[in-house]
Each structure stands twice: as C-alpha cells, then as structure tokens.
C-alpha cells in the first residue's frame, strides 16, 4: 500500500515523524490514507481547513496508573489508557482491552479504526478505545474485581453517557463490564448507560453478546449474494480465535449452513473435519475459561495443533480471522490463496497485515475489512445506548433485525462508495471512503477544533 497524493503524503510523514515507535498506529493511518486520495482530490477545501492534520491526532489521550492488590496481598501496578480520538459525530465510543500487549500504539490504532467503523454504522458515535496491560489470564474473580474497581476509579473522570461510553474487547466480557459498571455507579451515585455490553438484568441489550459474530456473517452473506450470487451455505470455513467474536461467528455460520472446521487461541488451533461442536466450545471457554486444546479431550476425532498461525494452512473457501491484529501475514495469505480461498472477512481489528490484504485483492479474493465487517458489535452497543436512553428494552428479535439491517446497509454503502470513486469491488477503499465522508462533513461544519 502506498500514498501518491502530496497532501496525504505530507500528513503520513508528519505522523511518522511524531510517532515513529507506534507501528500499529502507523499501519492503520497508512491503510486509511492510501484509500482516501480520490476524496481529497474532489474536496480541496479539506486541505485548506487542515482537516487531515486534525483527523490523525487524537482529541485526547490519557494514560494512568492502576494499582491493585492480588490475592496474596501484594501490590500490583498496571498501565492503562483511554484514547478519545474523534467526537465529530457523537460521544466517544469503543471498547476496553485487557491484554499484556496493550500499549499506546495499539490503543491509538484501535481508536482510529473505530472512528470510521462507528461512522459506518449510521449511529451517532465518535471513536475511542482504551485498555490496560493487565493480564486477566489465571486471575481469580476477586482479583479481576479489584483491578476493575481501581481501573474505573480513575477512568470515571473521563467518561460518561454523553461523553464517552466504553464497552468490551479482548479480555473484557460480561464479568468485567459488571464490575466496571458497579464501580462507576458507586462513584457517581448515578445509574446510567455509561458502558455497553452490560448484563441483561442491569441495562444490557439482548443480542449484544452475539452481535459482532452474527453481524460478520450477515455482512459476508450479503457480500456473497451481491458480488457472487452465492451464499455461505456448505462452504468450508476457517475461523481463528475462540473468544466472543469467534464463537458467535461460528454459531451464525453454522446456522446459515457453513461447515466451520477450526477455532484457535494464542497457543494453537483445533481442526474438526466433522464441524466444530459449539456447545463443547462454550462449555470450555465461557463456563470454565479453559484452553481450546481441551476440545480434543472431548472430541477424540478432532485434532489439536500447537502454534496458532498453522490455522491458515487448513484449506477453506471462507476464512474469518477473529482473534487479534496481525495474526494473518503475507505468507499465510499466499497459502490461503493457493488453497482456493474465496472470501476473507475480518472479525478482529486489522488481523491481516497490509501486504496480506494487498495479496488477497490482487488474487481476486473477496476481502472485507474489519471496520465494516465487525461493526455489528459496536452497532448493537449503539442500540443498547438507545434503549438505555429510552429506559426501555427491545426483544431479541427486534435487536437482531436492526443488527441485520445495519450490516446489510454497511455492505451496500461500502460497495457503492467504492464504485462511485472508481474502485469497484474494493471494499477496503469503500469502507474508508464511506466512513470518512460523514466525519469530514461534520468536522467541516463544526469549524477548526
Ligand atoms: P476475546 O478476549 O473474547 O477473545 C480473544 C481471542 O483471540 C482468544 O481466543 C485469544 O486467545 C485470541 N488472542 C488474543 N490475543 C492473541 C494473540 N496475541 N495471538 C493469538 N491469539 C490471540 O476477544 P474478542 O473475541 O472480543 O475480540 C477478538 C477480536 O475482535 C479483537 O481484535 C477485537 O478487537 C475484535 N472485536 C471485538 C468486538 C467485540 O464486540 N468484542 C467488536 C469488534 C471487533 P488467548 O485466550 O490465547 O489469548
Ligand atoms: O472493536 C470494537 O468495535 C469493539 N470492541 C466494540 C466496541 C463497542 O463499543 O461496542
């Protein structure tokens, strides 16, 4: 991927000079800027208003200490962040990630992606992201609770239902959101929709748990139908990860008739030629918080392989990377292409490296970028905010129907934007352009901020 427009080249160079040690953020900026050339050329007023200079700089980024006591009474200290990147179209919105790899570069890349993703949903949400290098693995419930309370004690200064509304991401699910919500409520003496992904007994939305995975499949189904007059039915499908996104992507894929043969975690992957049995996976991952290799103890005909990247050597027609960033590199893409993959759609955020994406596009593989394909999670978070504001809740069927309609709309807006700017079939360009246009118009209307 490269940038030819002189204004955009200058912007990218400025970001490189400012943050040379933020590779994930630089990748995300390159990926967006390299596709916005035709829009910038059509709108010279954006350069005059310094729009891109403002777009690549977070409105606010906070870093803070989270001190907590472990079960042995020892004090532990973690580092946490909240990046409030852009509020042109609504309050900051985006998940919180708890993983030892978390640093400012990763949170900035995720927050930057979130701006365009949230814009694509059609709902009024700005872009933000946060997290900490705390590792939830192996921690007791009591340790998780003390960490979350300490984290929220500081985070609560910066968020609010009309300011910034966090949610889950890697390492943050219903348990963590519950503890975070409880602490916010206690500190503020206020019962509000300050977080999404809440439990169903305290303001959560039906279908939010399933939303990212289900939404991914609604997107893929529409993409296949419009672009290939085909469907996911009977397609051999490889899914990576075994967390929230992967499990519900697999569930909806199976409902639609696909044959899901893999899942993984950071240690390795399972291959079940008969199709993954999700009830067993849910028991291992959601109930016991175990490892994916435990699957083969219960399904002896399945295989477990050490090393998570080996998953991309499994022949398939549909590949859905749903674990983490940069989990699928150029050589993995080449393997998938050689094995006849037809569709690659990102459930995770930037799981494919930039050269892997370029390889898919060159080979004519249908490629759907995460900011479009995985937007169902945040879209349903938007629906949760809406229900909280109304002090009302919709049925599962109502939420699922809205989620479905939003994903179908995202596909068409993305597809049509690519076409309008002479890049038919390039959904990466289409998603960036469609997401960006709304942000740009809102920023222009609001003046130099
Ligand atoms: P979970 O924590 O539920 O699951 C994460 C999964 O990815 C686990 O199987 C984990 O394995 C694996 N994983 C994490 N880090 C690595 C790594 N460094 N190498 C290999 N595997 C890894 O998270 P989610 O399912 O919620 O998130 C998955 C992806 O989807 C992320 O990119 C997230 O940003 C994105 N996403 C999430 C949304 C949501 O609503 N939750 C919405 C949109 C996107 P292990 O247990 O070994 O760490
Ligand atoms: O990456 C994402 O879109 C999420 N982790 C979900 C964010 C949200 O606010 O629901």
mmCIF file with all atom_site columns, N, CA, C and O in Angstrom, residues 26 60 102 162 169 173 240 269 325:
data_model
loop_
_atom_site.group_PDB
_atom_site.id
_atom_site.type_symbol
_atom_site.label_atom_id
_atom_site.label_alt_id
_atom_site.label_comp_id
_atom_site.label_asym_id
_atom_site.label_entity_id
_atom_site.label_seq_id
_atom_site.pdbx_PDB_ins_code
_atom_site.Cartn_x
_atom_site.Cartn_y
_atom_site.Cartn_z
_atom_site.occupancy
_atom_site.B_iso_or_equiv
_atom_site.pdbx_formal_charge
_atom_site.auth_seq_id
_atom_site.auth_comp_id
_atom_site.auth_asym_id
_atom_site.auth_atom_id
_atom_site.pdbx_PDB_model_num
ATOM 1  N N  . UNK A 1 26  ? 0.716   3.561   12.907 1.00 0.00 ? 26  UNK A N  1
ATOM 2  C CA . UNK A 1 26  ? 1.173   3.982   11.575 1.00 0.00 ? 26  UNK A CA 1
ATOM 3  C C  . UNK A 1 26  ? 0.535   3.117   10.487 1.00 0.00 ? 26  UNK A C  1
ATOM 4  O O  . UNK A 1 26  ? 0.136   3.627   9.432  1.00 0.00 ? 26  UNK A O  1
ATOM 5  N N  . UNK A 1 60  ? -7.921  13.633  22.564 1.00 0.00 ? 60  UNK A N  1
ATOM 6  C CA . UNK A 1 60  ? -7.387  13.499  23.931 1.00 0.00 ? 60  UNK A CA 1
ATOM 7  C C  . UNK A 1 60  ? -6.871  12.076  24.116 1.00 0.00 ? 60  UNK A C  1
ATOM 8  O O  . UNK A 1 60  ? -7.485  11.130  23.628 1.00 0.00 ? 60  UNK A O  1
ATOM 9  N N  . UNK A 1 102 ? -0.965  -4.612  25.489 1.00 0.00 ? 102 UNK A N  1
ATOM 10 C CA . UNK A 1 102 ? -1.559  -3.280  25.301 1.00 0.00 ? 102 UNK A CA 1
ATOM 11 C C  . UNK A 1 102 ? -0.534  -2.163  25.546 1.00 0.00 ? 102 UNK A C  1
ATOM 12 O O  . UNK A 1 102 ? 0.182   -2.160  26.545 1.00 0.00 ? 102 UNK A O  1
ATOM 13 N N  . UNK A 1 162 ? -22.907 10.786  28.041 1.00 0.00 ? 162 UNK A N  1
ATOM 14 C CA . UNK A 1 162 ? -22.932 11.752  26.929 1.00 0.00 ? 162 UNK A CA 1
ATOM 15 C C  . UNK A 1 162 ? -21.528 12.147  26.495 1.00 0.00 ? 162 UNK A C  1
ATOM 16 O O  . UNK A 1 162 ? -21.359 13.054  25.670 1.00 0.00 ? 162 UNK A O  1
ATOM 17 N N  . UNK A 1 169 ? -13.787 -5.647  24.797 1.00 0.00 ? 169 UNK A N  1
ATOM 18 C CA . UNK A 1 169 ? -12.890 -6.008  23.693 1.00 0.00 ? 169 UNK A CA 1
ATOM 19 C C  . UNK A 1 169 ? -12.102 -7.220  24.211 1.00 0.00 ? 169 UNK A C  1
ATOM 20 O O  . UNK A 1 169 ? -12.566 -7.896  25.140 1.00 0.00 ? 169 UNK A O  1
ATOM 21 N N  . UNK A 1 173 ? -15.249 -8.976  29.051 1.00 0.00 ? 173 UNK A N  1
ATOM 22 C CA . UNK A 1 173 ? -16.572 -9.510  28.727 1.00 0.00 ? 173 UNK A CA 1
ATOM 23 C C  . UNK A 1 173 ? -17.560 -9.116  29.808 1.00 0.00 ? 173 UNK A C  1
ATOM 24 O O  . UNK A 1 173 ? -17.347 -8.136  30.537 1.00 0.00 ? 173 UNK A O  1
ATOM 25 N N  . UNK A 1 240 ? -10.508 -18.195 13.206 1.00 0.00 ? 240 UNK A N  1
ATOM 26 C CA . UNK A 1 240 ? -9.458  -18.160 14.233 1.00 0.00 ? 240 UNK A CA 1
ATOM 27 C C  . UNK A 1 240 ? -9.996  -17.463 15.472 1.00 0.00 ? 240 UNK A C  1
ATOM 28 O O  . UNK A 1 240 ? -10.953 -16.691 15.400 1.00 0.00 ? 240 UNK A O  1
ATOM 29 N N  . UNK A 1 269 ? -4.406  -24.420 17.445 1.00 0.00 ? 269 UNK A N  1
ATOM 30 C CA . UNK A 1 269 ? -5.750  -24.468 16.861 1.00 0.00 ? 269 UNK A CA 1
ATOM 31 C C  . UNK A 1 269 ? -6.297  -25.892 16.839 1.00 0.00 ? 269 UNK A C  1
ATOM 32 O O  . UNK A 1 269 ? -5.535  -26.857 16.874 1.00 0.00 ? 269 UNK A O  1
ATOM 33 N N  . UNK A 1 325 ? -4.879  -8.437  16.076 1.00 0.00 ? 325 UNK A N  1
ATOM 34 C CA . UNK A 1 325 ? -4.199  -7.761  14.967 1.00 0.00 ? 325 UNK A CA 1
ATOM 35 C C  . UNK A 1 325 ? -2.966  -8.551  14.509 1.00 0.00 ? 325 UNK A C  1
ATOM 36 O O  . UNK A 1 325 ? -2.319  -9.225  15.298 1.00 0.00 ? 325 UNK A O  1
#
